[in-house]
């Protein structure tokens, strides 16, 4: 059975600090039914892992950004681990992850430390406490998540194409992906940026993204929402044939 590459760390987290990971897996045509079935079958094994304080199995939208059109070849796991040791033990020795990796044609994992954030996911704060004194120059990652109210559904998705067109041209963007448990009504965005300035330029500098965020808040389109910013500290594997966060070459 193929062995997943180990995470390559550019900054070690403080001892005992919770670490969030996002793992994206792509599956060839003959394995896509298996991957879809794992959305149900993998829940019990994940729930039994010591030190895994939060996890969500997610489907993926098509194209860059996020889309109401699903991509049935790609799935993601968002997880928060109690420590670096627990995290690395899962990716190195878990039969569940080994099975995923054996069926996938590509896998990429990025490890994150929390910089700032607000909101909840399923009624709880899923990520670790904010850390200060992180080194400068680490890639910045943003994760957003919303649970749409029915009255906001059409208005929300009507604004998405314009936001995606701007996202494609955004300076400093390294990678972007739309995922979610139920992507149409519980969308999650995940994006990797050169730095905080690039992220803020896209999000707030007079953009249609800013207008959409204000409209969602004023008109109460969301029953629940979340925005967190992270520093990327490790990665392994590739996403669409490359390692976007640090540019590691395959070993």
PDB file of C-alpha atoms in Angstrom:
ATOM      1  CA  UNK A   1       0.000   0.000   0.000  1.00  0.00           C
ATOM      2  CA  UNK A   2       1.414   3.468  -0.899  1.00  0.00           C
ATOM      3  CA  UNK A   3       2.675   5.508   2.037  1.00  0.00           C
ATOM      4  CA  UNK A   4       1.653   9.165   2.309  1.00  0.00           C
ATOM      5  CA  UNK A   5       4.528  11.669   2.449  1.00  0.00           C
ATOM      6  CA  UNK A   6       5.288  13.124   5.872  1.00  0.00           C
ATOM      7  CA  UNK A   7       4.464  16.732   6.619  1.00  0.00           C
ATOM      8  CA  UNK A   8       7.369  19.094   5.997  1.00  0.00           C
ATOM      9  CA  UNK A   9       7.450  21.730   8.732  1.00  0.00           C
ATOM     10  CA  UNK A  10       8.690  25.269   8.194  1.00  0.00           C
ATOM     11  CA  UNK A  11       7.709  26.296  11.732  1.00  0.00           C
ATOM     12  CA  UNK A  12       7.144  23.926  14.626  1.00  0.00           C
ATOM     13  CA  UNK A  13       4.103  24.754  16.766  1.00  0.00           C
ATOM     14  CA  UNK A  14       4.489  25.431  20.478  1.00  0.00           C
ATOM     15  CA  UNK A  15       4.291  22.248  22.579  1.00  0.00           C
ATOM     16  CA  UNK A  16       0.686  21.168  23.023  1.00  0.00           C
ATOM     17  CA  UNK A  17      -0.732  23.808  20.671  1.00  0.00           C
ATOM     18  CA  UNK A  18      -3.827  22.646  18.729  1.00  0.00           C
ATOM     19  CA  UNK A  19      -3.206  22.369  14.990  1.00  0.00           C
ATOM     20  CA  UNK A  20      -5.760  22.508  12.205  1.00  0.00           C
ATOM     21  CA  UNK A  21      -5.257  20.572   8.990  1.00  0.00           C
ATOM     22  CA  UNK A  22      -7.026  20.673   5.654  1.00  0.00           C
ATOM     23  CA  UNK A  23      -6.538  17.563   3.535  1.00  0.00           C
ATOM     24  CA  UNK A  24      -7.724  17.553  -0.081  1.00  0.00           C
ATOM     25  CA  UNK A  25      -7.939  14.267  -1.972  1.00  0.00           C
ATOM     26  CA  UNK A  26      -8.663  13.702  -5.646  1.00  0.00           C
ATOM     27  CA  UNK A  27      -9.981  10.353  -6.874  1.00  0.00           C
ATOM     28  CA  UNK A  28      -9.843   8.789 -10.358  1.00  0.00           C
ATOM     29  CA  UNK A  29     -13.110   7.746 -12.038  1.00  0.00           C
ATOM     30  CA  UNK A  30     -12.992   4.160 -10.779  1.00  0.00           C
ATOM     31  CA  UNK A  31     -12.675   5.271  -7.126  1.00  0.00           C
ATOM     32  CA  UNK A  32     -15.288   8.039  -6.941  1.00  0.00           C
ATOM     33  CA  UNK A  33     -18.116   5.838  -5.691  1.00  0.00           C
ATOM     34  CA  UNK A  34     -15.800   4.571  -2.936  1.00  0.00           C
ATOM     35  CA  UNK A  35     -14.919   8.165  -2.008  1.00  0.00           C
ATOM     36  CA  UNK A  36     -18.582   9.177  -1.879  1.00  0.00           C
ATOM     37  CA  UNK A  37     -19.435   6.195   0.334  1.00  0.00           C
ATOM     38  CA  UNK A  38     -16.670   7.203   2.746  1.00  0.00           C
ATOM     39  CA  UNK A  39     -18.643  10.351   3.590  1.00  0.00           C
ATOM     40  CA  UNK A  40     -20.749   8.035   5.730  1.00  0.00           C
ATOM     41  CA  UNK A  41     -18.435   5.133   6.464  1.00  0.00           C
ATOM     42  CA  UNK A  42     -15.496   7.196   7.768  1.00  0.00           C
ATOM     43  CA  UNK A  43     -17.504   9.004  10.446  1.00  0.00           C
ATOM     44  CA  UNK A  44     -17.274   6.347  13.149  1.00  0.00           C
ATOM     45  CA  UNK A  45     -13.498   5.788  12.749  1.00  0.00           C
ATOM     46  CA  UNK A  46     -12.858   9.539  12.855  1.00  0.00           C
ATOM     47  CA  UNK A  47     -15.030   9.975  15.950  1.00  0.00           C
ATOM     48  CA  UNK A  48     -12.952   7.324  17.750  1.00  0.00           C
ATOM     49  CA  UNK A  49      -9.552   8.974  17.215  1.00  0.00           C
ATOM     50  CA  UNK A  50      -8.062  10.306  20.491  1.00  0.00           C
ATOM     51  CA  UNK A  51      -6.920  13.902  20.250  1.00  0.00           C
ATOM     52  CA  UNK A  52      -9.089  14.756  17.240  1.00  0.00           C
ATOM     53  CA  UNK A  53     -11.215  17.522  18.744  1.00  0.00           C
ATOM     54  CA  UNK A  54     -13.047  18.600  15.571  1.00  0.00           C
ATOM     55  CA  UNK A  55     -13.491  17.145  12.099  1.00  0.00           C
ATOM     56  CA  UNK A  56     -15.694  17.568   9.068  1.00  0.00           C
ATOM     57  CA  UNK A  57     -15.789  15.495   5.892  1.00  0.00           C
ATOM     58  CA  UNK A  58     -16.567  17.781   2.964  1.00  0.00           C
ATOM     59  CA  UNK A  59     -17.475  17.567  -0.673  1.00  0.00           C
ATOM     60  CA  UNK A  60     -16.085  20.012  -3.198  1.00  0.00           C
ATOM     61  CA  UNK A  61     -17.450  22.543  -5.638  1.00  0.00           C
ATOM     62  CA  UNK A  62     -16.215  22.759  -9.198  1.00  0.00           C
ATOM     63  CA  UNK A  63     -13.720  25.277 -10.508  1.00  0.00           C
ATOM     64  CA  UNK A  64     -11.780  27.932  -8.630  1.00  0.00           C
ATOM     65  CA  UNK A  65     -13.440  29.412  -5.584  1.00  0.00           C
ATOM     66  CA  UNK A  66     -16.724  27.689  -4.884  1.00  0.00           C
ATOM     67  CA  UNK A  67     -19.614  26.635  -7.054  1.00  0.00           C
ATOM     68  CA  UNK A  68     -23.070  25.104  -6.825  1.00  0.00           C
ATOM     69  CA  UNK A  69     -21.799  22.520  -9.321  1.00  0.00           C
ATOM     70  CA  UNK A  70     -20.183  19.639  -7.404  1.00  0.00           C
ATOM     71  CA  UNK A  71     -16.826  18.123  -8.217  1.00  0.00           C
ATOM     72  CA  UNK A  72     -17.329  14.418  -7.554  1.00  0.00           C
ATOM     73  CA  UNK A  73     -13.619  13.690  -7.915  1.00  0.00           C
ATOM     74  CA  UNK A  74     -12.482  15.763  -4.927  1.00  0.00           C
ATOM     75  CA  UNK A  75     -13.157  15.561  -1.187  1.00  0.00           C
ATOM     76  CA  UNK A  76     -11.661  17.234   1.866  1.00  0.00           C
ATOM     77  CA  UNK A  77     -11.139  16.642   5.568  1.00  0.00           C
ATOM     78  CA  UNK A  78     -10.967  19.645   7.908  1.00  0.00           C
ATOM     79  CA  UNK A  79      -9.624  18.624  11.319  1.00  0.00           C
ATOM     80  CA  UNK A  80      -8.256  20.086  14.544  1.00  0.00           C
ATOM     81  CA  UNK A  81      -5.735  18.050  16.542  1.00  0.00           C
ATOM     82  CA  UNK A  82      -4.722  18.425  20.165  1.00  0.00           C
ATOM     83  CA  UNK A  83      -1.007  18.319  19.353  1.00  0.00           C
ATOM     84  CA  UNK A  84       1.600  17.801  16.670  1.00  0.00           C
ATOM     85  CA  UNK A  85       2.190  14.251  17.904  1.00  0.00           C
ATOM     86  CA  UNK A  86      -1.470  13.245  17.516  1.00  0.00           C
ATOM     87  CA  UNK A  87      -1.618  14.798  14.051  1.00  0.00           C
ATOM     88  CA  UNK A  88       1.506  13.082  12.739  1.00  0.00           C
ATOM     89  CA  UNK A  89       0.463   9.735  14.214  1.00  0.00           C
ATOM     90  CA  UNK A  90      -2.797   9.859  12.230  1.00  0.00           C
ATOM     91  CA  UNK A  91      -1.172  10.630   8.897  1.00  0.00           C
ATOM     92  CA  UNK A  92       1.656   8.121   9.419  1.00  0.00           C
ATOM     93  CA  UNK A  93      -0.152   5.191  10.994  1.00  0.00           C
ATOM     94  CA  UNK A  94      -3.942   5.488  10.678  1.00  0.00           C
ATOM     95  CA  UNK A  95      -5.484   2.637   8.648  1.00  0.00           C
ATOM     96  CA  UNK A  96      -8.283   5.022   7.689  1.00  0.00           C
ATOM     97  CA  UNK A  97      -5.972   7.574   6.122  1.00  0.00           C
ATOM     98  CA  UNK A  98      -3.862   4.840   4.511  1.00  0.00           C
ATOM     99  CA  UNK A  99      -7.035   3.540   2.855  1.00  0.00           C
ATOM    100  CA  UNK A 100      -7.929   7.014   1.605  1.00  0.00           C
ATOM    101  CA  UNK A 101      -4.422   7.544   0.269  1.00  0.00           C
ATOM    102  CA  UNK A 102      -4.413   4.166  -1.498  1.00  0.00           C
ATOM    103  CA  UNK A 103      -7.627   5.006  -3.381  1.00  0.00           C
ATOM    104  CA  UNK A 104      -6.727   8.616  -4.242  1.00  0.00           C
ATOM    105  CA  UNK A 105      -4.814   9.812  -7.289  1.00  0.00           C
ATOM    106  CA  UNK A 106      -3.588  12.901  -5.426  1.00  0.00           C
ATOM    107  CA  UNK A 107      -3.511  14.095  -1.811  1.00  0.00           C
ATOM    108  CA  UNK A 108      -2.437  17.335  -0.189  1.00  0.00           C
ATOM    109  CA  UNK A 109      -2.401  18.329   3.476  1.00  0.00           C
ATOM    110  CA  UNK A 110      -1.640  21.732   4.965  1.00  0.00           C
ATOM    111  CA  UNK A 111      -1.128  22.339   8.698  1.00  0.00           C
ATOM    112  CA  UNK A 112      -2.296  25.615  10.241  1.00  0.00           C
ATOM    113  CA  UNK A 113      -1.987  27.665  13.433  1.00  0.00           C
ATOM    114  CA  UNK A 114      -4.772  30.092  14.333  1.00  0.00           C
ATOM    115  CA  UNK A 115      -4.014  33.801  13.960  1.00  0.00           C
ATOM    116  CA  UNK A 116      -7.473  35.318  14.430  1.00  0.00           C
ATOM    117  CA  UNK A 117     -11.115  34.415  13.966  1.00  0.00           C
ATOM    118  CA  UNK A 118     -14.722  34.599  14.960  1.00  0.00           C
ATOM    119  CA  UNK A 119     -17.923  32.610  14.613  1.00  0.00           C
ATOM    120  CA  UNK A 120     -18.935  28.995  15.058  1.00  0.00           C
ATOM    121  CA  UNK A 121     -19.307  25.786  13.089  1.00  0.00           C
ATOM    122  CA  UNK A 122     -22.209  23.615  14.212  1.00  0.00           C
ATOM    123  CA  UNK A 123     -22.544  25.636  17.393  1.00  0.00           C
ATOM    124  CA  UNK A 124     -18.930  25.298  18.505  1.00  0.00           C
ATOM    125  CA  UNK A 125     -15.616  27.068  17.939  1.00  0.00           C
ATOM    126  CA  UNK A 126     -13.696  24.427  15.977  1.00  0.00           C
ATOM    127  CA  UNK A 127     -10.174  25.813  15.916  1.00  0.00           C
ATOM    128  CA  UNK A 128      -7.408  26.345  18.447  1.00  0.00           C
ATOM    129  CA  UNK A 129      -6.758  29.542  20.415  1.00  0.00           C
ATOM    130  CA  UNK A 130      -5.068  32.495  18.749  1.00  0.00           C
ATOM    131  CA  UNK A 131      -1.270  32.309  18.818  1.00  0.00           C
ATOM    132  CA  UNK A 132       0.969  35.349  18.891  1.00  0.00           C
ATOM    133  CA  UNK A 133       4.648  35.785  17.999  1.00  0.00           C
ATOM    134  CA  UNK A 134       4.479  33.627  14.894  1.00  0.00           C
ATOM    135  CA  UNK A 135       7.289  34.324  12.432  1.00  0.00           C
ATOM    136  CA  UNK A 136       6.656  36.686   9.550  1.00  0.00           C
ATOM    137  CA  UNK A 137       6.588  35.436   5.988  1.00  0.00           C
ATOM    138  CA  UNK A 138       4.395  32.362   6.502  1.00  0.00           C
ATOM    139  CA  UNK A 139       1.587  31.883   3.949  1.00  0.00           C
ATOM    140  CA  UNK A 140      -1.810  33.066   5.170  1.00  0.00           C
ATOM    141  CA  UNK A 141      -4.864  30.802   4.980  1.00  0.00           C
ATOM    142  CA  UNK A 142      -8.504  31.862   5.293  1.00  0.00           C
ATOM    143  CA  UNK A 143     -11.396  29.537   6.074  1.00  0.00           C
ATOM    144  CA  UNK A 144     -14.977  30.800   5.956  1.00  0.00           C
ATOM    145  CA  UNK A 145     -18.137  28.845   6.568  1.00  0.00           C
ATOM    146  CA  UNK A 146     -21.812  29.755   6.497  1.00  0.00           C
ATOM    147  CA  UNK A 147     -25.157  28.072   7.059  1.00  0.00           C
ATOM    148  CA  UNK A 148     -27.590  29.740   4.673  1.00  0.00           C
ATOM    149  CA  UNK A 149     -31.110  30.696   5.592  1.00  0.00           C
ATOM    150  CA  UNK A 150     -33.716  29.915   2.928  1.00  0.00           C
ATOM    151  CA  UNK A 151     -34.382  33.606   2.320  1.00  0.00           C
ATOM    152  CA  UNK A 152     -30.733  34.217   1.508  1.00  0.00           C
ATOM    153  CA  UNK A 153     -30.100  31.204  -0.716  1.00  0.00           C
ATOM    154  CA  UNK A 154     -30.804  32.681  -4.165  1.00  0.00           C
ATOM    155  CA  UNK A 155     -29.312  36.092  -3.372  1.00  0.00           C
ATOM    156  CA  UNK A 156     -26.129  34.507  -2.016  1.00  0.00           C
ATOM    157  CA  UNK A 157     -25.496  32.246  -4.988  1.00  0.00           C
ATOM    158  CA  UNK A 158     -26.379  34.995  -7.460  1.00  0.00           C
ATOM    159  CA  UNK A 159     -23.334  36.942  -6.226  1.00  0.00           C
ATOM    160  CA  UNK A 160     -20.888  34.043  -6.412  1.00  0.00           C
ATOM    161  CA  UNK A 161     -19.923  34.221 -10.138  1.00  0.00           C
ATOM    162  CA  UNK A 162     -18.768  37.851  -9.868  1.00  0.00           C
ATOM    163  CA  UNK A 163     -16.753  37.069  -6.733  1.00  0.00           C
ATOM    164  CA  UNK A 164     -15.122  34.090  -8.441  1.00  0.00           C
ATOM    165  CA  UNK A 165     -14.166  36.180 -11.465  1.00  0.00           C
ATOM    166  CA  UNK A 166     -12.394  38.626  -9.172  1.00  0.00           C
ATOM    167  CA  UNK A 167     -10.809  35.809  -7.185  1.00  0.00           C
ATOM    168  CA  UNK A 168      -9.176  34.408 -10.327  1.00  0.00           C
ATOM    169  CA  UNK A 169      -7.368  37.736 -10.809  1.00  0.00           C
ATOM    170  CA  UNK A 170      -6.553  38.371  -7.132  1.00  0.00           C
ATOM    171  CA  UNK A 171      -2.955  39.328  -6.448  1.00  0.00           C
ATOM    172  CA  UNK A 172      -1.211  37.036  -3.981  1.00  0.00           C
ATOM    173  CA  UNK A 173      -3.636  34.106  -4.276  1.00  0.00           C
ATOM    174  CA  UNK A 174      -1.853  30.730  -4.207  1.00  0.00           C
ATOM    175  CA  UNK A 175      -4.840  28.362  -4.059  1.00  0.00           C
ATOM    176  CA  UNK A 176      -8.600  28.460  -3.502  1.00  0.00           C
ATOM    177  CA  UNK A 177     -11.189  25.762  -3.050  1.00  0.00           C
ATOM    178  CA  UNK A 178     -14.875  25.614  -2.240  1.00  0.00           C
ATOM    179  CA  UNK A 179     -15.919  22.741   0.003  1.00  0.00           C
ATOM    180  CA  UNK A 180     -18.704  21.961   2.468  1.00  0.00           C
ATOM    181  CA  UNK A 181     -20.698  19.280   4.272  1.00  0.00           C
ATOM    182  CA  UNK A 182     -23.712  20.302   2.172  1.00  0.00           C
ATOM    183  CA  UNK A 183     -22.027  22.753  -0.185  1.00  0.00           C
ATOM    184  CA  UNK A 184     -25.249  24.373  -1.420  1.00  0.00           C
ATOM    185  CA  UNK A 185     -26.487  25.406   2.031  1.00  0.00           C
ATOM    186  CA  UNK A 186     -23.348  25.053   4.190  1.00  0.00           C
ATOM    187  CA  UNK A 187     -20.568  26.373   1.954  1.00  0.00           C
ATOM    188  CA  UNK A 188     -16.964  26.567   3.120  1.00  0.00           C
ATOM    189  CA  UNK A 189     -14.238  28.548   1.381  1.00  0.00           C
ATOM    190  CA  UNK A 190     -10.569  27.750   1.795  1.00  0.00           C
ATOM    191  CA  UNK A 191      -7.848  29.959   0.318  1.00  0.00           C
ATOM    192  CA  UNK A 192      -4.064  30.313   0.578  1.00  0.00           C
ATOM    193  CA  UNK A 193      -2.411  33.728   0.174  1.00  0.00           C
ATOM    194  CA  UNK A 194       1.065  35.212   0.062  1.00  0.00           C
ATOM    195  CA  UNK A 195       0.312  37.398   3.068  1.00  0.00           C
ATOM    196  CA  UNK A 196      -2.431  39.121   5.060  1.00  0.00           C
ATOM    197  CA  UNK A 197      -2.278  42.231   2.867  1.00  0.00           C
ATOM    198  CA  UNK A 198      -3.203  40.207  -0.241  1.00  0.00           C
ATOM    199  CA  UNK A 199      -6.133  38.583   1.537  1.00  0.00           C
ATOM    200  CA  UNK A 200      -7.430  41.902   2.869  1.00  0.00           C
ATOM    201  CA  UNK A 201      -7.066  43.590  -0.513  1.00  0.00           C
ATOM    202  CA  UNK A 202      -9.337  40.959  -2.048  1.00  0.00           C
ATOM    203  CA  UNK A 203     -11.817  40.823   0.818  1.00  0.00           C
ATOM    204  CA  UNK A 204     -12.302  44.457   1.715  1.00  0.00           C
ATOM    205  CA  UNK A 205     -10.845  46.913  -0.783  1.00  0.00           C
ATOM    206  CA  UNK A 206     -14.101  48.125  -2.309  1.00  0.00           C
ATOM    207  CA  UNK A 207     -14.840  44.744  -3.827  1.00  0.00           C
ATOM    208  CA  UNK A 208     -17.995  42.842  -4.710  1.00  0.00           C
ATOM    209  CA  UNK A 209     -16.891  40.421  -1.982  1.00  0.00           C
ATOM    210  CA  UNK A 210     -17.157  43.242   0.553  1.00  0.00           C
ATOM    211  CA  UNK A 211     -20.576  44.251  -0.784  1.00  0.00           C
ATOM    212  CA  UNK A 212     -21.809  40.663  -0.536  1.00  0.00           C
ATOM    213  CA  UNK A 213     -20.551  40.348   3.041  1.00  0.00           C
ATOM    214  CA  UNK A 214     -22.332  43.533   4.052  1.00  0.00           C
ATOM    215  CA  UNK A 215     -25.554  42.436   2.355  1.00  0.00           C
ATOM    216  CA  UNK A 216     -25.430  39.045   4.061  1.00  0.00           C
ATOM    217  CA  UNK A 217     -25.010  40.704   7.446  1.00  0.00           C
ATOM    218  CA  UNK A 218     -27.670  43.380   6.930  1.00  0.00           C
ATOM    219  CA  UNK A 219     -30.256  40.992   5.484  1.00  0.00           C
ATOM    220  CA  UNK A 220     -29.433  38.081   7.791  1.00  0.00           C
ATOM    221  CA  UNK A 221     -28.804  35.525   5.067  1.00  0.00           C
ATOM    222  CA  UNK A 222     -26.778  33.336   7.435  1.00  0.00           C
ATOM    223  CA  UNK A 223     -28.073  31.306  10.358  1.00  0.00           C
ATOM    224  CA  UNK A 224     -24.431  30.753  11.353  1.00  0.00           C
ATOM    225  CA  UNK A 225     -21.149  32.046   9.994  1.00  0.00           C
ATOM    226  CA  UNK A 226     -17.432  31.763  10.630  1.00  0.00           C
ATOM    227  CA  UNK A 227     -14.220  33.449   9.496  1.00  0.00           C
ATOM    228  CA  UNK A 228     -10.754  32.356  10.635  1.00  0.00           C
ATOM    229  CA  UNK A 229      -7.279  33.316   9.520  1.00  0.00           C
ATOM    230  CA  UNK A 230      -4.301  31.008   9.960  1.00  0.00           C
ATOM    231  CA  UNK A 231      -0.569  30.825   9.385  1.00  0.00           C
ATOM    232  CA  UNK A 232       0.483  27.824   7.315  1.00  0.00           C
ATOM    233  CA  UNK A 233       3.324  25.935   9.004  1.00  0.00           C
ATOM    234  CA  UNK A 234       3.632  22.597   7.168  1.00  0.00           C
ATOM    235  CA  UNK A 235       2.455  20.777   4.060  1.00  0.00           C
ATOM    236  CA  UNK A 236       2.703  17.462   2.250  1.00  0.00           C
ATOM    237  CA  UNK A 237       1.694  16.225  -1.173  1.00  0.00           C
ATOM    238  CA  UNK A 238       0.282  18.197  -4.088  1.00  0.00           C
ATOM    239  CA  UNK A 239      -2.896  20.019  -5.090  1.00  0.00           C
ATOM    240  CA  UNK A 240      -3.585  19.993  -8.836  1.00  0.00           C
ATOM    241  CA  UNK A 241      -0.035  18.860  -9.450  1.00  0.00           C
ATOM    242  CA  UNK A 242       1.807  21.388  -7.283  1.00  0.00           C
ATOM    243  CA  UNK A 243       2.423  22.322  -3.659  1.00  0.00           C
ATOM    244  CA  UNK A 244       0.891  25.812  -3.457  1.00  0.00           C
ATOM    245  CA  UNK A 245       1.780  26.913   0.072  1.00  0.00           C
ATOM    246  CA  UNK A 246       5.556  26.457   0.142  1.00  0.00           C
ATOM    247  CA  UNK A 247       6.469  25.189  -3.311  1.00  0.00           C
ATOM    248  CA  UNK A 248       8.047  21.986  -2.019  1.00  0.00           C
ATOM    249  CA  UNK A 249       9.203  19.699  -4.800  1.00  0.00           C
ATOM    250  CA  UNK A 250       8.236  16.056  -4.712  1.00  0.00           C
ATOM    251  CA  UNK A 251      10.696  13.982  -2.707  1.00  0.00           C
TER     252      UNK A 251
END
